[in-house]
Short mmCIF file of N, CA and C in Angstrom, two decimals:
data_model
loop_
_atom_site.label_atom_id
_atom_site.label_comp_id
_atom_site.label_asym_id
_atom_site.label_seq_id
_atom_site.Cartn_x
_atom_site.Cartn_y
_atom_site.Cartn_z
N MET U 1 52.30 -20.42 20.97
CA MET U 1 52.45 -18.83 21.11
C MET U 1 51.47 -18.75 22.38
N LEU U 2 51.87 -17.70 23.04
CA LEU U 2 51.25 -17.21 24.39
C LEU U 2 50.65 -16.03 24.17
N VAL U 3 49.38 -16.09 24.21
CA VAL U 3 48.65 -14.63 24.10
C VAL U 3 48.19 -14.13 25.40
N VAL U 4 48.39 -13.02 25.89
CA VAL U 4 48.09 -12.22 26.91
C VAL U 4 47.10 -11.24 26.54
N ILE U 5 46.12 -11.31 27.23
CA ILE U 5 44.92 -10.25 27.29
C ILE U 5 44.73 -9.49 28.71
N TYR U 6 44.99 -7.99 28.60
CA TYR U 6 44.82 -7.30 29.52
C TYR U 6 43.54 -6.68 29.71
N GLN U 7 42.88 -7.08 30.93
CA GLN U 7 41.23 -6.75 31.04
C GLN U 7 41.07 -5.89 32.34
N THR U 8 40.41 -4.68 32.06
CA THR U 8 40.04 -3.81 33.26
C THR U 8 38.70 -4.12 33.59
N SER U 9 38.61 -4.57 35.15
CA SER U 9 37.51 -5.24 35.33
C SER U 9 36.74 -6.02 35.19
N THR U 10 35.49 -6.28 35.32
CA THR U 10 34.81 -7.81 34.65
C THR U 10 33.55 -6.98 34.09
N ILE U 11 33.03 -8.14 33.23
CA ILE U 11 31.78 -8.04 32.69
C ILE U 11 30.63 -8.17 33.81
N ALA U 12 30.82 -8.87 34.79
CA ALA U 12 29.72 -9.03 35.90
C ALA U 12 29.72 -7.52 36.61
N ALA U 13 30.85 -6.86 36.71
CA ALA U 13 30.93 -5.73 37.48
C ALA U 13 30.13 -4.57 36.65
N LEU U 14 30.32 -4.64 35.48
CA LEU U 14 29.68 -3.56 34.54
C LEU U 14 28.27 -3.89 34.69
N ILE U 15 27.70 -5.06 34.44
CA ILE U 15 26.52 -5.39 34.34
C ILE U 15 25.74 -4.87 35.64
N ASP U 16 26.48 -5.09 36.81
CA ASP U 16 26.04 -4.69 38.19
C ASP U 16 26.10 -3.03 38.20
N GLY U 17 26.40 -2.56 37.53
CA GLY U 17 26.37 -0.98 37.44
C GLY U 17 27.73 -0.28 37.72
N ALA U 18 28.79 -0.83 37.64
CA ALA U 18 30.03 -0.37 37.88
C ALA U 18 30.54 0.60 36.70
N TYR U 19 29.71 1.65 36.44
CA TYR U 19 30.08 2.39 35.08
C TYR U 19 31.15 3.50 35.22
N ASP U 20 31.63 3.76 36.38
CA ASP U 20 32.58 4.83 36.42
C ASP U 20 34.10 4.32 36.40
N GLY U 21 34.72 4.82 35.14
CA GLY U 21 36.05 4.35 34.70
C GLY U 21 36.95 4.62 35.48
N ASP U 22 38.12 3.79 35.87
CA ASP U 22 39.04 3.93 36.39
C ASP U 22 40.62 3.89 35.89
N VAL U 23 40.38 3.50 34.57
CA VAL U 23 41.61 3.28 33.92
C VAL U 23 41.69 4.14 32.64
N THR U 24 42.71 4.72 32.38
CA THR U 24 42.82 5.62 31.20
C THR U 24 43.20 5.10 29.88
N VAL U 25 42.86 5.49 28.51
CA VAL U 25 43.04 5.07 27.38
C VAL U 25 44.63 4.90 27.38
N GLY U 26 45.19 5.95 27.80
CA GLY U 26 46.66 5.75 27.67
C GLY U 26 47.13 4.60 28.41
N GLU U 27 46.83 4.01 29.55
CA GLU U 27 47.40 2.92 30.25
C GLU U 27 46.70 1.83 29.47
N LEU U 28 45.84 1.73 28.83
CA LEU U 28 45.27 0.64 28.06
C LEU U 28 46.20 0.47 26.89
N LEU U 29 46.64 1.37 26.26
CA LEU U 29 47.48 1.30 25.04
C LEU U 29 48.99 0.81 25.57
N ARG U 30 49.15 0.78 26.63
CA ARG U 30 50.58 0.46 27.21
C ARG U 30 50.38 -1.25 27.09
N HIS U 31 49.17 -1.66 26.92
CA HIS U 31 49.31 -3.13 27.13
C HIS U 31 48.74 -4.02 26.09
N GLY U 32 48.16 -3.12 24.82
CA GLY U 32 47.99 -3.77 23.67
C GLY U 32 47.57 -2.62 22.42
N ASP U 33 47.50 -3.34 21.54
CA ASP U 33 47.15 -2.40 20.23
C ASP U 33 45.89 -2.94 19.66
N PHE U 34 45.03 -3.84 20.20
CA PHE U 34 44.12 -4.45 19.72
C PHE U 34 42.97 -4.66 20.68
N GLY U 35 41.65 -4.21 20.80
CA GLY U 35 40.69 -4.55 21.69
C GLY U 35 39.54 -3.85 21.48
N LEU U 36 38.68 -4.17 22.74
CA LEU U 36 37.39 -3.86 22.69
C LEU U 36 37.02 -3.28 24.34
N GLY U 37 36.01 -2.27 24.30
CA GLY U 37 35.46 -1.93 25.75
C GLY U 37 34.61 -0.86 25.41
N THR U 38 34.35 -0.18 26.63
CA THR U 38 33.29 0.83 26.90
C THR U 38 34.01 2.12 27.48
N PHE U 39 33.22 3.04 27.43
CA PHE U 39 33.71 4.36 28.10
C PHE U 39 33.17 4.88 29.24
N ASN U 40 33.71 5.69 30.18
CA ASN U 40 33.16 6.18 31.32
C ASN U 40 31.67 6.41 31.25
N ARG U 41 30.71 5.90 32.21
CA ARG U 41 29.55 6.10 32.24
C ARG U 41 28.74 5.50 31.21
N LEU U 42 29.34 4.42 30.34
CA LEU U 42 28.92 3.93 29.11
C LEU U 42 28.62 4.85 27.99
N ASP U 43 29.39 5.77 27.87
CA ASP U 43 29.37 6.69 26.94
C ASP U 43 29.90 6.22 25.60
N GLY U 44 29.39 5.22 24.86
CA GLY U 44 29.69 4.78 23.80
C GLY U 44 30.68 3.60 23.66
N GLU U 45 30.91 3.13 22.67
CA GLU U 45 31.81 1.81 22.28
C GLU U 45 33.31 1.94 22.28
N MET U 46 34.07 1.43 22.56
CA MET U 46 35.54 1.20 22.34
C MET U 46 35.92 0.30 21.36
N VAL U 47 36.86 0.70 20.38
CA VAL U 47 37.56 -0.39 19.40
C VAL U 47 39.02 0.28 19.20
N ILE U 48 39.74 -0.57 19.78
CA ILE U 48 41.39 -0.30 19.51
C ILE U 48 41.78 -1.13 18.36
N LEU U 49 42.23 -0.61 17.48
CA LEU U 49 42.79 -1.07 16.13
C LEU U 49 44.18 -0.44 15.85
N ASP U 50 44.95 -1.15 15.67
CA ASP U 50 46.53 -0.74 15.12
C ASP U 50 46.95 0.29 16.22
N GLY U 51 46.66 -0.02 17.60
CA GLY U 51 47.07 0.92 18.27
C GLY U 51 46.39 2.09 18.62
N THR U 52 45.43 2.42 17.94
CA THR U 52 44.45 3.74 18.06
C THR U 52 43.21 3.28 18.62
N CYS U 53 42.75 4.20 19.75
CA CYS U 53 41.29 3.68 20.32
C CYS U 53 40.49 4.75 19.54
N HIS U 54 39.39 4.22 19.11
CA HIS U 54 38.33 4.87 18.47
C HIS U 54 37.18 4.81 19.66
N HIS U 55 36.39 6.10 19.68
CA HIS U 55 35.15 6.29 20.38
C HIS U 55 34.14 6.43 19.26
N LEU U 56 33.17 5.24 19.59
CA LEU U 56 31.99 5.22 18.62
C LEU U 56 30.99 5.78 19.58
N ARG U 57 30.25 6.47 19.16
CA ARG U 57 29.01 7.19 19.75
C ARG U 57 27.47 6.75 19.16
N ALA U 58 26.53 6.73 19.99
CA ALA U 58 25.37 6.21 19.62
C ALA U 58 24.78 7.07 18.36
N ASP U 59 25.14 8.39 18.10
CA ASP U 59 24.73 9.08 16.96
C ASP U 59 25.43 8.74 15.67
N GLY U 60 26.49 7.70 15.95
CA GLY U 60 26.96 7.36 14.62
C GLY U 60 28.47 7.99 14.32
N SER U 61 28.74 9.06 15.17
CA SER U 61 30.11 9.53 15.00
C SER U 61 31.33 8.82 15.61
N VAL U 62 32.48 8.97 15.00
CA VAL U 62 33.67 8.30 15.38
C VAL U 62 34.73 9.29 15.54
N GLN U 63 35.47 9.17 16.87
CA GLN U 63 36.46 9.94 16.99
C GLN U 63 37.63 9.25 17.64
N VAL U 64 38.99 9.71 17.76
CA VAL U 64 40.15 9.07 18.24
C VAL U 64 39.92 9.60 19.99
N ALA U 65 39.94 8.54 20.53
CA ALA U 65 39.71 8.80 22.23
C ALA U 65 41.04 9.42 22.63
N GLY U 66 40.97 10.53 23.64
CA GLY U 66 41.88 10.83 24.36
C GLY U 66 42.54 9.95 25.20
N ALA U 67 44.03 10.34 25.62
CA ALA U 67 44.63 9.49 26.26
C ALA U 67 44.12 9.39 27.85
N GLN U 68 43.59 10.41 27.98
CA GLN U 68 43.07 10.53 29.44
C GLN U 68 41.57 10.17 29.64
N ASP U 69 40.93 9.95 28.60
CA ASP U 69 39.45 9.30 28.67
C ASP U 69 39.63 7.87 29.49
N LEU U 70 38.56 7.66 30.30
CA LEU U 70 38.41 6.85 31.05
C LEU U 70 37.67 5.63 30.69
N THR U 71 37.92 4.21 31.03
CA THR U 71 37.21 3.13 30.79
C THR U 71 36.70 2.43 32.23
N PRO U 72 35.55 2.03 32.40
CA PRO U 72 35.10 0.97 33.22
C PRO U 72 35.37 -0.55 33.03
N PHE U 73 35.43 -0.80 31.65
CA PHE U 73 35.83 -2.25 31.25
C PHE U 73 36.24 -2.21 29.72
N ALA U 74 37.36 -3.03 29.60
CA ALA U 74 37.96 -3.10 28.12
C ALA U 74 38.77 -4.28 28.20
N ALA U 75 39.22 -4.87 27.28
CA ALA U 75 40.10 -5.93 27.02
C ALA U 75 41.01 -5.67 25.83
N VAL U 76 42.31 -5.80 25.90
CA VAL U 76 43.13 -5.40 24.91
C VAL U 76 44.44 -6.59 24.70
N THR U 77 45.02 -6.56 23.69
CA THR U 77 46.15 -7.65 23.64
C THR U 77 46.96 -6.99 22.50
N TRP U 78 48.18 -7.56 22.33
CA TRP U 78 49.02 -7.23 21.17
C TRP U 78 48.50 -8.12 19.98
N PHE U 79 48.24 -7.65 19.15
CA PHE U 79 48.07 -8.40 17.61
C PHE U 79 49.04 -8.83 17.22
N ARG U 80 48.88 -10.29 16.94
CA ARG U 80 49.84 -10.73 15.91
C ARG U 80 49.25 -12.05 15.03
N PRO U 81 49.50 -11.69 13.87
CA PRO U 81 48.85 -12.62 12.85
C PRO U 81 49.40 -13.84 12.85
#
């Protein structure tokens, strides 16, 4: 079985300070329904599960991310058991 992973940017770029997002959540979800990443300016963690992108914040709150929210780094795939 072939597994395709769609990745925005690289972790090296993120470590070097490339924190401004240039890919929208809506675009990410066209490439997969399962993944991880971060949000623009490192504003929380991204968890994509069952095609829904969740925005986890430092204060413990979680909300569904908007389609226009930006990410500087994420990796997604189509989950197949």
